[in-house]
Coordinates of C-alpha atoms and ligand atoms in Angstrom, one line a residue:
M170 CA 108.5 81.3 68.3
T171 CA 105.4 80.5 70.3
A172 CA 105.7 79.9 74.0
K173 CA 104.7 76.6 75.5
T174 CA 101.5 77.0 77.6
I175 CA 102.0 75.9 81.2
D176 CA 98.7 74.1 81.8
G177 CA 97.7 74.8 85.4
K178 CA 94.6 72.7 85.1
V179 CA 96.5 69.5 84.3
I180 CA 99.3 70.2 86.8
A181 CA 96.8 71.0 89.6
A182 CA 94.8 67.9 88.8
E183 CA 98.0 65.8 89.1
L184 CA 98.8 67.4 92.4
R185 CA 95.3 66.8 93.7
A186 CA 95.5 63.2 92.8
R187 CA 98.9 62.8 94.6
V188 CA 97.4 64.5 97.7
A189 CA 94.4 62.1 97.5
D190 CA 96.8 59.1 97.4
E191 CA 98.6 60.4 100.5
V192 CA 95.4 61.2 102.3
A193 CA 94.3 57.6 101.7
R194 CA 97.6 56.3 102.9
V195 CA 97.6 58.3 106.2
K196 CA 94.0 57.3 106.8
R197 CA 94.9 53.6 106.2
E198 CA 98.2 53.5 108.1
H199 CA 97.5 56.0 110.9
N200 CA 93.7 56.5 111.0
L201 CA 94.2 60.2 110.4
V202 CA 91.7 62.2 108.4
P203 CA 93.1 65.6 107.6
G204 CA 90.5 68.3 108.2
L205 CA 90.2 71.8 106.7
A206 CA 88.0 74.5 108.2
V207 CA 87.1 77.5 106.1
V208 CA 85.6 80.6 107.6
L209 CA 83.7 82.9 105.3
V210 CA 82.5 86.2 106.7
G211 CA 79.8 88.1 104.7
S212 CA 78.7 87.2 101.2
D213 CA 81.3 88.6 98.8
P214 CA 80.4 86.7 95.5
A215 CA 84.0 86.0 94.5
S216 CA 84.8 84.7 98.0
E217 CA 81.7 82.5 97.9
V218 CA 82.9 80.9 94.7
Y219 CA 86.4 80.3 96.2
V220 CA 85.0 78.8 99.3
R221 CA 82.7 76.4 97.4
S222 CA 85.6 75.3 95.3
K223 CA 87.8 74.7 98.4
H224 CA 85.0 72.6 100.0
T225 CA 84.4 70.5 96.9
Q226 CA 88.1 69.8 96.3
T227 CA 88.8 69.1 100.0
Q228 CA 86.1 66.4 100.0
A229 CA 87.2 65.0 96.7
A230 CA 90.7 64.6 98.1
G231 CA 89.3 62.5 100.9
M232 CA 89.7 65.1 103.6
A233 CA 87.1 66.5 106.0
S234 CA 85.8 69.9 105.1
F235 CA 84.2 72.2 107.7
E236 CA 82.5 75.4 106.5
H237 CA 81.7 78.2 108.8
K238 CA 79.6 81.1 107.4
L239 CA 79.3 84.2 109.5
P240 CA 77.2 87.3 108.8
A241 CA 79.1 90.4 107.6
D242 CA 78.3 92.2 110.8
V243 CA 79.8 89.6 113.1
S244 CA 81.7 91.1 115.9
Q245 CA 85.5 90.8 116.2
A246 CA 85.0 88.9 119.5
D247 CA 82.7 86.3 117.9
L248 CA 85.1 85.8 115.0
L249 CA 88.0 85.4 117.3
A250 CA 86.0 83.0 119.5
L251 CA 85.3 80.8 116.4
V252 CA 89.1 80.8 115.5
A253 CA 89.9 79.8 119.1
K254 CA 87.4 76.9 118.9
L255 CA 88.9 75.7 115.7
N256 CA 92.4 75.9 117.2
R257 CA 91.2 73.5 119.9
D258 CA 89.3 71.1 117.6
P259 CA 91.4 68.0 117.0
A260 CA 89.5 67.2 113.8
V261 CA 90.7 70.5 112.3
H262 CA 94.3 70.6 111.0
G263 CA 94.0 73.6 108.7
I264 CA 92.2 76.9 109.3
L265 CA 91.6 79.4 106.6
V266 CA 89.8 82.6 107.1
Q267 CA 88.7 83.8 103.7
L268 CA 90.1 87.3 102.9
P269 CA 89.3 90.1 102.5
L270 CA 87.2 90.5 105.6
P271 CA 84.4 93.0 105.6
K272 CA 85.2 96.5 106.8
G273 CA 85.3 96.9 110.6
L274 CA 87.1 93.6 111.3
D275 CA 90.8 93.6 112.2
T276 CA 92.4 91.2 109.7
E277 CA 95.8 91.2 111.4
A278 CA 94.3 90.3 114.7
V279 CA 92.3 87.4 113.2
V280 CA 95.3 86.0 111.3
N281 CA 97.5 86.3 114.4
A282 CA 94.9 84.3 116.4
I283 CA 95.2 81.3 114.2
D284 CA 97.3 78.5 115.6
P285 CA 100.5 78.7 113.4
A286 CA 100.5 74.9 113.2
K287 CA 97.0 75.1 111.5
D288 CA 97.8 78.2 109.4
V289 CA 97.4 76.7 106.0
D290 CA 97.3 80.1 104.3
G291 CA 100.8 80.7 105.6
L292 CA 100.0 84.3 106.7
H293 CA 100.7 84.0 110.4
P294 CA 103.9 86.0 111.3
N295 CA 105.4 82.8 112.8
N296 CA 105.1 81.1 109.4
A297 CA 106.1 84.2 107.4
G298 CA 109.1 84.6 109.7
R299 CA 110.1 81.0 109.5
L300 CA 109.9 81.1 105.7
A301 CA 112.0 84.3 105.6
G302 CA 114.5 82.6 107.9
G303 CA 114.8 79.6 105.5
F304 CA 113.2 77.3 108.1
E305 CA 110.4 74.7 107.5
A306 CA 107.1 76.6 107.4
L307 CA 103.5 76.5 106.1
S308 CA 103.9 78.8 103.0
P309 CA 101.1 80.7 101.2
C310 CA 99.4 78.6 98.6
T311 CA 99.6 80.9 95.5
P312 CA 103.4 81.3 95.7
L313 CA 103.8 77.5 96.3
G314 CA 101.7 77.0 93.1
C315 CA 103.9 79.4 91.2
I316 CA 107.0 77.4 92.1
I317 CA 105.4 74.1 91.1
L318 CA 104.4 75.6 87.7
T319 CA 107.9 76.9 87.2
K320 CA 109.4 73.5 88.0
S321 CA 107.2 71.9 85.4
V322 CA 109.4 73.7 83.0
H323 CA 112.8 73.9 84.8
A324 CA 113.9 71.0 87.0
S325 CA 116.2 73.3 88.8
L326 CA 115.9 77.1 89.3
E327 CA 119.5 77.4 90.6
G328 CA 121.3 80.5 89.5
M329 CA 118.4 81.7 87.3
N330 CA 117.5 85.4 87.3
A331 CA 113.9 85.8 88.6
I332 CA 111.9 89.0 89.0
V333 CA 108.8 89.1 91.2
I334 CA 106.6 92.1 90.5
G335 CA 104.5 92.8 93.6
R336 CA 105.5 92.6 97.3
S337 CA 102.2 91.7 99.0
N338 CA 102.3 89.4 102.1
L339 CA 100.0 87.0 100.2
V340 CA 102.0 86.6 97.0
G341 CA 105.1 88.7 96.3
R342 CA 107.1 88.4 99.5
P343 CA 106.6 84.7 100.2
L344 CA 107.3 84.0 96.5
V345 CA 110.6 85.8 96.8
Q346 CA 111.5 83.6 99.8
L347 CA 110.5 80.4 98.0
L348 CA 112.6 81.4 95.0
L349 CA 115.6 82.1 97.3
N350 CA 115.1 78.6 98.7
E351 CA 115.4 77.3 95.1
N352 CA 118.7 79.2 94.8
A353 CA 117.4 81.6 92.2
T354 CA 118.7 85.2 92.1
V355 CA 115.7 87.4 92.8
T356 CA 114.8 91.0 92.0
I357 CA 111.7 92.3 93.8
A358 CA 109.8 95.0 92.0
H359 CA 106.9 97.2 93.1
S360 CA 105.1 100.4 92.3
R361 CA 108.2 102.5 93.1
S362 CA 110.6 100.5 91.0
R363 CA 112.4 102.4 88.3
D364 CA 112.6 101.1 84.7
L365 CA 110.5 98.0 85.2
P366 CA 110.7 97.0 81.6
G367 CA 114.6 97.0 81.9
L368 CA 114.4 94.9 85.1
V369 CA 112.0 92.4 83.5
R370 CA 114.2 92.1 80.4
R371 CA 117.1 90.7 82.5
A372 CA 114.9 87.9 84.0
D373 CA 114.8 84.3 83.0
L374 CA 111.7 83.9 85.3
V375 CA 109.0 86.6 85.4
Y376 CA 106.3 86.5 88.1
A377 CA 103.6 89.2 87.7
A378 CA 101.5 89.7 90.9
V379 CA 100.3 93.2 90.5
G380 CA 96.6 93.3 89.8
K381 CA 96.9 95.5 86.7
S382 CA 95.5 94.2 83.4
E383 CA 98.1 93.3 80.9
M384 CA 100.7 95.6 82.4
V385 CA 103.7 93.5 81.4
R386 CA 104.2 93.8 77.7
G387 CA 105.7 91.3 75.3
D388 CA 108.6 93.6 74.4
W389 CA 109.6 93.7 78.1
L390 CA 110.5 90.0 78.1
K391 CA 113.8 88.3 77.5
P392 CA 113.3 85.9 74.6
G393 CA 112.7 82.4 76.0
A394 CA 111.7 83.6 79.5
T395 CA 109.3 81.6 81.6
V396 CA 106.3 83.8 82.6
I397 CA 104.1 83.1 85.5
D398 CA 101.1 85.4 85.6
V399 CA 99.4 85.6 89.0
G400 CA 97.1 88.5 88.1
I401 CA 93.3 88.0 88.0
N402 CA 91.7 91.1 86.5
R403 CA 88.1 91.4 85.3
I404 CA 87.6 93.6 82.3
P405 CA 84.3 94.5 80.7
K406 CA 83.3 92.9 77.4
D407 CA 81.1 94.5 74.7
D408 CA 78.1 92.3 75.8
G409 CA 78.2 93.8 79.3
K410 CA 79.8 90.7 80.8
T411 CA 83.4 90.5 82.0
R412 CA 86.4 88.4 81.1
L413 CA 89.5 87.5 83.1
V414 CA 92.9 88.7 82.0
G415 CA 96.2 88.5 83.8
D416 CA 98.9 91.1 84.5
V417 CA 100.8 90.1 81.3
A418 CA 99.7 90.9 77.8
Y419 CA 99.3 87.2 76.9
Q420 CA 99.2 87.3 73.1
E421 CA 102.2 89.6 72.9
A422 CA 104.1 87.4 75.4
L423 CA 103.3 84.2 73.6
A424 CA 105.5 85.4 70.7
V425 CA 108.6 86.1 73.0
A426 CA 108.4 83.9 76.1
G427 CA 109.6 80.3 76.2
A428 CA 106.7 79.2 78.5
I429 CA 103.7 81.1 80.0
T430 CA 100.7 80.4 82.2
P431 CA 97.3 81.4 80.8
V432 CA 94.7 83.4 82.7
P433 CA 92.4 81.6 83.5
G434 CA 93.8 78.1 83.6
G435 CA 97.2 78.9 85.2
V436 CA 98.2 79.9 88.7
G437 CA 94.6 80.1 89.9
Q438 CA 94.1 76.4 89.4
M439 CA 97.1 75.7 91.7
T440 CA 96.1 77.8 94.7
V441 CA 93.4 75.4 96.0
A442 CA 95.5 72.3 95.1
C443 CA 98.3 73.8 97.3
L444 CA 95.8 74.5 100.1
L445 CA 95.2 70.7 100.1
V446 CA 98.9 70.1 100.2
N447 CA 99.3 72.4 103.2
T448 CA 96.3 70.8 105.0
L449 CA 97.9 67.4 104.6
R450 CA 101.3 68.6 105.7
A451 CA 99.7 70.4 108.7
A452 CA 97.8 67.2 109.7
C453 CA 100.9 65.0 109.5
A454 CA 103.0 67.5 111.4
I455 CA 100.4 67.9 114.2
A456 CA 100.1 64.1 114.4
G457 CA 103.9 63.8 114.7
L458 CA 104.1 61.9 111.3
P459 CA 106.9 62.4 108.7
K460 CA 106.3 65.0 106.0
P461 CA 104.0 63.5 103.3
A462 CA 105.4 62.7 99.9
V463 CA 103.8 65.8 98.2
Ligands
NDP1668 P1 98.3 93.6 96.2 O1 97.4 94.7 95.7 O2 98.3 93.3 97.6 O3 99.8 94.0 95.7 C1 100.0 94.4 94.5 C2 101.5 94.7 94.3 O4 101.7 95.2 93.0 C3 102.0 95.7 95.3 O5 103.2 95.3 95.9 C4 102.3 97.0 94.4 O6 103.4 97.8 94.8 C5 102.6 96.4 93.1 N1 102.2 97.3 92.0 C6 101.1 98.0 91.9 N2 101.2 98.8 90.8 C7 102.4 98.5 90.2 C8 103.1 99.0 89.1 N3 102.6 99.9 88.3 N4 104.4 98.5 88.8 C9 104.9 97.6 89.6 N5 104.3 97.1 90.7 C10 103.1 97.6 91.0 O7 97.9 92.4 95.3 P2 98.1 90.8 95.6 O8 99.5 90.5 95.7 O9 97.1 90.3 96.6 O10 97.5 90.2 94.2 C11 98.2 90.5 93.0 C12 97.3 90.0 91.8 O11 97.3 88.6 92.0 C13 95.9 90.4 91.8 O12 95.5 90.5 90.5 C14 95.1 89.3 92.5 O13 93.8 89.2 92.0 C15 96.0 88.1 92.0 N6 95.9 86.9 92.9 C16 95.7 85.7 92.3 C17 95.7 84.6 93.0 C18 95.5 83.3 92.3 O14 95.1 82.3 93.0 N7 95.8 83.3 91.0 C19 95.8 84.6 94.5 C20 96.1 85.9 95.0 C21 96.1 87.0 94.2 P3 103.4 98.6 96.2 O15 103.8 97.6 97.3 O16 104.6 99.6 96.0 O17 102.1 99.2 96.4

């Protein structure tokens, strides 16, 4: 058996097209132009790539994109002042402060300063709490993408056994909540879990969000399982360059799984597309409009 590849590129492109349609509609019907502000502090090369891609895709969807670049030695007070200004700006409906922040800045204080209504990264405690309580919330983009990818394979996740490996605020924890909302039965695994292979073997849905190259082996998987690989790990090649691998041993998993996301070309593609969804949803909510059809 060879697993079906879940093509994040195609699914993300479809989602971006649906967002663009809805953006055009709210512009036409309500004169509303959703706006996303991205704040980049310092010059981490990976973060710069992400921010550029967010800017391009935001504009391509017909939304306004505002970029704010601050030096790595910006003071906490100046960063908080920018967040406060963006909170007040009526053209801005989504605020994303690119993480990780340089050392010396208090990430928690910055995230907490973002207006929860504009918190398109879904990291503000109000949104995390609302999500955990089963209420309507802006949810983190990567977990949202994981759910959309899973639903490209399974129309309903009801009653399925899912395992989420990793419990970060950015990925693992919100993903667990979103899976519960889909009525899946969820196991949360982490670095202290015992017999991880045994836990994974029971799962119909496997989400690996660990940050360890190819940690999940093919023989851990239940035959036919759907595998969503969130991990992005850079490993050195013979020519001195690096290549990306996920948290799942892809070639091994292909022979056992029913469906699997590749790295790259899987979850990573969905994250920015879901950021556009969140910005559109935030703009509609702030303007008092019904939830858009994406
Ligand atoms: P974190 O480092 O914040 O969390 C990693 C989690 O993995 C922790 O909960 C940790 O457990 C757990 N873990 C570590 N080692 C093991 C182990 N041996 N067995 C089981 N669990 C383990 O990472 P993130 O959640 O931020 O990111 C996870 C991965 O996803 C990374 O590779 C990251 O690059 C990638 N990522 C990809 C995105 C995308 O768009 N595709 C977006 C965001 C992240 P404990 O809590 O006990 O320490």
